[in-house]
CSV table of C-alpha atoms in Angstrom, one decimal:
chain,number,residue,atom,x,y,z
L,1,UNK,CA,7.4,39.1,18.2
L,2,UNK,CA,6.8,38.0,14.7
L,3,UNK,CA,7.7,39.0,11.2
L,4,UNK,CA,4.1,38.9,10.0
L,5,UNK,CA,0.8,39.3,11.8
L,6,UNK,CA,-2.9,39.1,10.7
L,7,UNK,CA,-4.7,42.3,11.9
L,8,UNK,CA,-8.5,43.1,11.8
L,9,UNK,CA,-9.1,45.8,9.3
L,10,UNK,CA,-10.7,48.2,11.9
L,11,UNK,CA,-7.4,48.1,13.8
L,12,UNK,CA,-5.3,49.4,10.9
L,13,UNK,CA,-4.6,53.1,10.4
L,14,UNK,CA,-3.6,54.9,7.2
L,15,UNK,CA,0.0,56.5,7.4
L,16,UNK,CA,-0.6,60.2,7.3
L,17,UNK,CA,1.2,61.9,4.3
L,18,UNK,CA,3.1,64.1,6.7
L,19,UNK,CA,4.9,61.2,8.4
L,20,UNK,CA,7.6,58.8,7.4
L,21,UNK,CA,7.3,55.1,8.3
L,22,UNK,CA,9.5,55.5,11.5
L,23,UNK,CA,7.3,58.4,12.9
L,24,UNK,CA,4.1,56.5,11.9
L,25,UNK,CA,5.3,53.4,13.7
L,26,UNK,CA,5.9,55.4,16.8
L,27,UNK,CA,2.7,57.4,17.2
L,28,UNK,CA,-0.4,55.3,17.3
L,29,UNK,CA,-0.7,53.2,20.5
L,30,UNK,CA,0.9,55.7,22.9
L,31,UNK,CA,-0.7,58.7,21.4
L,32,UNK,CA,-4.2,57.2,21.1
L,33,UNK,CA,-4.0,55.9,24.6
L,34,UNK,CA,-3.1,59.2,25.9
L,35,UNK,CA,-5.8,61.0,24.1
L,36,UNK,CA,-8.6,58.7,25.2
L,37,UNK,CA,-7.3,58.7,28.7
L,38,UNK,CA,-7.8,62.5,28.9
L,39,UNK,CA,-10.9,62.8,26.8
L,40,UNK,CA,-12.9,59.5,27.2
L,41,UNK,CA,-11.8,57.8,30.5
L,42,UNK,CA,-11.6,61.3,32.1
L,43,UNK,CA,-12.3,64.9,31.0
L,44,UNK,CA,-9.4,67.1,31.4
L,45,UNK,CA,-10.2,70.8,31.9
L,46,UNK,CA,-8.1,74.1,31.8
L,47,UNK,CA,-6.8,74.7,35.4
L,48,UNK,CA,-6.7,70.9,36.2
L,49,UNK,CA,-3.6,69.5,37.8
L,50,UNK,CA,-2.6,66.0,36.5
L,51,UNK,CA,0.0,63.7,38.0
L,52,UNK,CA,1.6,61.4,35.4
L,53,UNK,CA,3.7,58.5,36.6
L,54,UNK,CA,6.4,57.3,34.3
L,55,UNK,CA,6.1,60.5,32.5
L,56,UNK,CA,9.4,59.9,30.5
L,57,UNK,CA,7.7,56.9,28.5
L,58,UNK,CA,5.9,57.1,25.3
L,59,UNK,CA,2.5,57.3,27.0
L,60,UNK,CA,3.7,59.6,29.6
L,61,UNK,CA,5.2,62.0,27.0
L,62,UNK,CA,2.0,62.1,25.0
L,63,UNK,CA,-0.1,62.6,28.1
L,64,UNK,CA,2.1,65.5,29.0
L,65,UNK,CA,1.7,67.3,25.7
L,66,UNK,CA,-2.1,66.7,25.4
L,67,UNK,CA,-2.7,67.9,28.9
L,68,UNK,CA,-0.6,71.1,28.5
L,69,UNK,CA,-2.4,72.0,25.3
L,70,UNK,CA,-5.6,71.6,27.2
L,71,UNK,CA,-4.6,74.1,29.8
L,72,UNK,CA,-3.7,71.7,32.6
L,73,UNK,CA,-0.8,71.9,35.0
L,74,UNK,CA,1.3,68.7,34.8
L,75,UNK,CA,3.4,66.9,37.4
L,76,UNK,CA,5.3,63.9,36.5
L,77,UNK,CA,7.3,61.1,38.2
L,78,UNK,CA,10.4,59.4,36.9
L,79,UNK,CA,12.5,56.6,38.3
L,80,UNK,CA,15.7,58.7,38.2
L,81,UNK,CA,16.7,62.3,37.5
L,82,UNK,CA,18.3,61.3,34.1
L,83,UNK,CA,14.8,60.6,32.5
L,84,UNK,CA,13.5,64.1,33.6
L,85,UNK,CA,15.1,66.1,30.8
L,86,UNK,CA,12.7,65.3,27.9
L,87,UNK,CA,9.6,65.8,30.1
L,88,UNK,CA,10.8,69.2,31.2
L,89,UNK,CA,11.8,70.2,27.7
L,90,UNK,CA,8.1,69.2,26.5
L,91,UNK,CA,6.6,71.5,29.2
L,92,UNK,CA,6.2,69.6,32.5
L,93,UNK,CA,5.6,71.9,35.4
L,94,UNK,CA,7.4,69.8,37.7
L,95,UNK,CA,9.3,66.3,37.4
L,96,UNK,CA,9.8,64.1,40.5
L,97,UNK,CA,12.6,61.6,40.6
L,98,UNK,CA,11.1,58.9,42.8
L,99,UNK,CA,14.4,57.7,43.9
L,100,UNK,CA,15.1,60.9,45.8
L,101,UNK,CA,11.8,62.6,46.3
L,102,UNK,CA,8.3,61.9,47.9
L,103,UNK,CA,5.8,62.5,45.0
L,104,UNK,CA,2.9,62.7,47.3
L,105,UNK,CA,4.6,65.5,49.4
L,106,UNK,CA,5.6,67.3,46.1
L,107,UNK,CA,2.1,67.2,44.7
L,108,UNK,CA,0.6,68.6,47.9
L,109,UNK,CA,3.1,71.3,47.9
L,110,UNK,CA,2.4,72.3,44.2
L,111,UNK,CA,-1.4,72.3,45.0
L,112,UNK,CA,-1.3,74.2,48.1
L,113,UNK,CA,-2.4,71.1,50.1
L,114,UNK,CA,-5.5,70.5,48.0
L,115,UNK,CA,-4.2,67.4,45.9
L,116,UNK,CA,-4.3,66.8,42.2
L,117,UNK,CA,-7.5,66.3,40.0
L,118,UNK,CA,-6.2,63.3,38.2
L,119,UNK,CA,-3.6,60.6,38.4
L,120,UNK,CA,-2.5,58.5,35.7
L,121,UNK,CA,-0.7,55.3,37.1
L,122,UNK,CA,1.2,52.8,34.8
L,123,UNK,CA,3.4,51.4,37.6
L,124,UNK,CA,1.2,49.5,40.2
L,125,UNK,CA,3.0,47.9,43.2
L,126,UNK,CA,3.5,50.3,46.1
L,127,UNK,CA,3.1,53.4,43.9
L,128,UNK,CA,-0.7,52.9,43.2
L,129,UNK,CA,-2.0,52.9,46.8
L,130,UNK,CA,0.1,56.1,47.5
L,131,UNK,CA,-1.2,57.8,44.4
L,132,UNK,CA,-4.6,58.1,46.2
L,133,UNK,CA,-2.9,60.2,49.0
L,134,UNK,CA,-1.9,62.7,46.2
L,135,UNK,CA,-5.6,63.2,45.0
L,136,UNK,CA,-7.9,65.9,46.1
L,137,UNK,CA,-11.3,65.0,47.4
L,138,UNK,CA,-13.4,63.6,44.6
L,139,UNK,CA,-10.3,63.4,42.5
L,140,UNK,CA,-9.8,60.4,39.9
L,141,UNK,CA,-7.1,57.8,39.5
L,142,UNK,CA,-6.8,55.7,36.3
L,143,UNK,CA,-4.4,52.7,36.3
L,144,UNK,CA,-3.0,51.5,33.0
L,145,UNK,CA,-0.4,48.9,34.0
L,146,UNK,CA,1.7,47.3,36.4
L,147,UNK,CA,5.3,47.9,35.3
L,148,UNK,CA,6.6,48.0,38.9
L,149,UNK,CA,4.7,44.9,40.1
L,150,UNK,CA,1.2,43.8,41.0
L,151,UNK,CA,-0.4,46.0,43.8
L,152,UNK,CA,-1.7,44.6,46.9
L,153,UNK,CA,-3.9,47.0,48.9
L,154,UNK,CA,-7.6,47.4,50.1
L,155,UNK,CA,-8.9,49.6,47.3
L,156,UNK,CA,-12.2,50.4,49.0
L,157,UNK,CA,-10.6,51.8,52.1
L,158,UNK,CA,-8.5,54.1,50.0
L,159,UNK,CA,-11.5,55.4,47.9
L,160,UNK,CA,-13.3,56.6,51.2
L,161,UNK,CA,-10.3,58.5,52.4
L,162,UNK,CA,-11.0,61.4,50.1
L,163,UNK,CA,-14.3,60.3,48.2
L,164,UNK,CA,-12.1,59.5,45.3
L,165,UNK,CA,-12.7,57.3,42.2
L,166,UNK,CA,-10.6,54.6,40.7
L,167,UNK,CA,-10.7,53.1,37.2
L,168,UNK,CA,-8.6,50.9,34.7
L,169,UNK,CA,-8.2,51.6,31.0
L,170,UNK,CA,-7.5,49.5,27.9
L,171,UNK,CA,-7.3,51.2,24.5
L,172,UNK,CA,-9.3,48.5,22.9
L,173,UNK,CA,-12.5,49.6,24.7
L,174,UNK,CA,-12.3,52.9,22.7
L,175,UNK,CA,-14.0,50.9,20.1
L,176,UNK,CA,-11.4,50.8,17.1
L,177,UNK,CA,-13.2,51.5,13.8
L,178,UNK,CA,-16.1,53.6,15.5
L,179,UNK,CA,-16.9,57.2,14.6
L,180,UNK,CA,-15.4,58.3,17.8
L,181,UNK,CA,-12.2,56.3,17.2
L,182,UNK,CA,-11.8,57.8,13.8
L,183,UNK,CA,-12.3,61.4,15.3
L,184,UNK,CA,-9.6,60.7,17.8
L,185,UNK,CA,-7.2,59.4,15.2
L,186,UNK,CA,-7.8,62.7,13.1
L,187,UNK,CA,-7.2,64.8,16.2
L,188,UNK,CA,-4.0,63.1,17.1
L,189,UNK,CA,-2.8,63.4,13.4
L,190,UNK,CA,-3.7,67.2,13.6
L,191,UNK,CA,-1.7,67.6,16.6
L,192,UNK,CA,1.2,66.0,15.0
L,193,UNK,CA,0.9,68.3,11.9
L,194,UNK,CA,0.6,71.3,13.9
L,195,UNK,CA,3.6,70.5,16.1
L,196,UNK,CA,1.5,70.1,19.3
L,197,UNK,CA,2.6,66.6,19.6
L,198,UNK,CA,6.0,65.1,19.4
L,199,UNK,CA,6.8,61.3,19.8
L,200,UNK,CA,10.5,60.9,20.5
L,201,UNK,CA,12.2,57.8,19.3
L,202,UNK,CA,14.5,56.6,22.1
L,203,UNK,CA,16.2,53.7,19.8
L,204,UNK,CA,15.8,51.6,16.8
L,205,UNK,CA,16.9,48.0,16.6
L,206,UNK,CA,17.1,45.4,13.8
L,207,UNK,CA,14.9,42.4,14.1
L,208,UNK,CA,17.9,40.1,14.9
L,209,UNK,CA,18.6,42.2,18.1
L,210,UNK,CA,15.1,41.9,19.5
L,211,UNK,CA,16.5,40.6,22.8
L,212,UNK,CA,18.6,43.8,23.1
L,213,UNK,CA,15.5,46.0,22.6
L,214,UNK,CA,13.6,44.0,25.2
L,215,UNK,CA,16.4,44.5,27.8
L,216,UNK,CA,16.6,48.2,27.1
L,217,UNK,CA,12.9,48.4,27.5
L,218,UNK,CA,12.9,46.6,30.8
L,219,UNK,CA,15.7,48.6,32.1
L,220,UNK,CA,13.6,51.5,32.8
L,221,UNK,CA,15.9,53.9,30.9
L,222,UNK,CA,13.7,54.5,27.8
L,223,UNK,CA,12.4,58.0,27.2
L,224,UNK,CA,10.1,57.7,24.3
L,225,UNK,CA,9.4,54.9,21.8
L,226,UNK,CA,11.5,51.9,20.7
L,227,UNK,CA,11.2,50.7,17.1
L,228,UNK,CA,12.0,47.4,15.5
L,229,UNK,CA,13.3,47.3,11.9
L,230,UNK,CA,12.3,44.2,10.1
L,231,UNK,CA,14.2,45.4,7.2
L,232,UNK,CA,11.7,44.4,4.4
L,233,UNK,CA,12.3,40.8,5.2
L,234,UNK,CA,10.4,38.3,2.9
């Protein structure tokens, strides 16, 4: 964390006139990550079923809203029932509490045994290999993080079980500053303008309490985005 940072010009985004500074701080990374996951790394289609792990987080909530507006059915997982409320409010078809339900079993029930078209996983650990079991034949899994720990399994064997595919994703590879990047920024901002996209703010901390913000983030109880207020420091 720093009070000042040097940033390459192509990584800067103008603040849309419709947004205040707090909302503008909350939307870019999570929203653009979600947009490119569904439109660049994968191609979401009407009628698809998507499984989103950690759906209560910033990226998860943005994925949910973009997928719903694309005509997809959305299943999400959360660590506990307490984090399900916001995802349900924003239109999730089903939210699974991983501490009390088997997400593979529920996903199969909701797809009549076929499996989902796409899984977005930010958890890793034991969640990642089990996510392959929720996919339909020729389904696709994208990993974007290891919040629950480093996974350890034989990827090749899992791929052959249902002829599925597996990829990783980093937003920086969407070429910030390119024509496609600028188009994605416009589409995200349009979604905010039309009310199709909300980015809930779960909390705001002064710079001096950065440790408290980090502890809250690591608690797994955050639903939305956390903001750090540097308070116009000189």
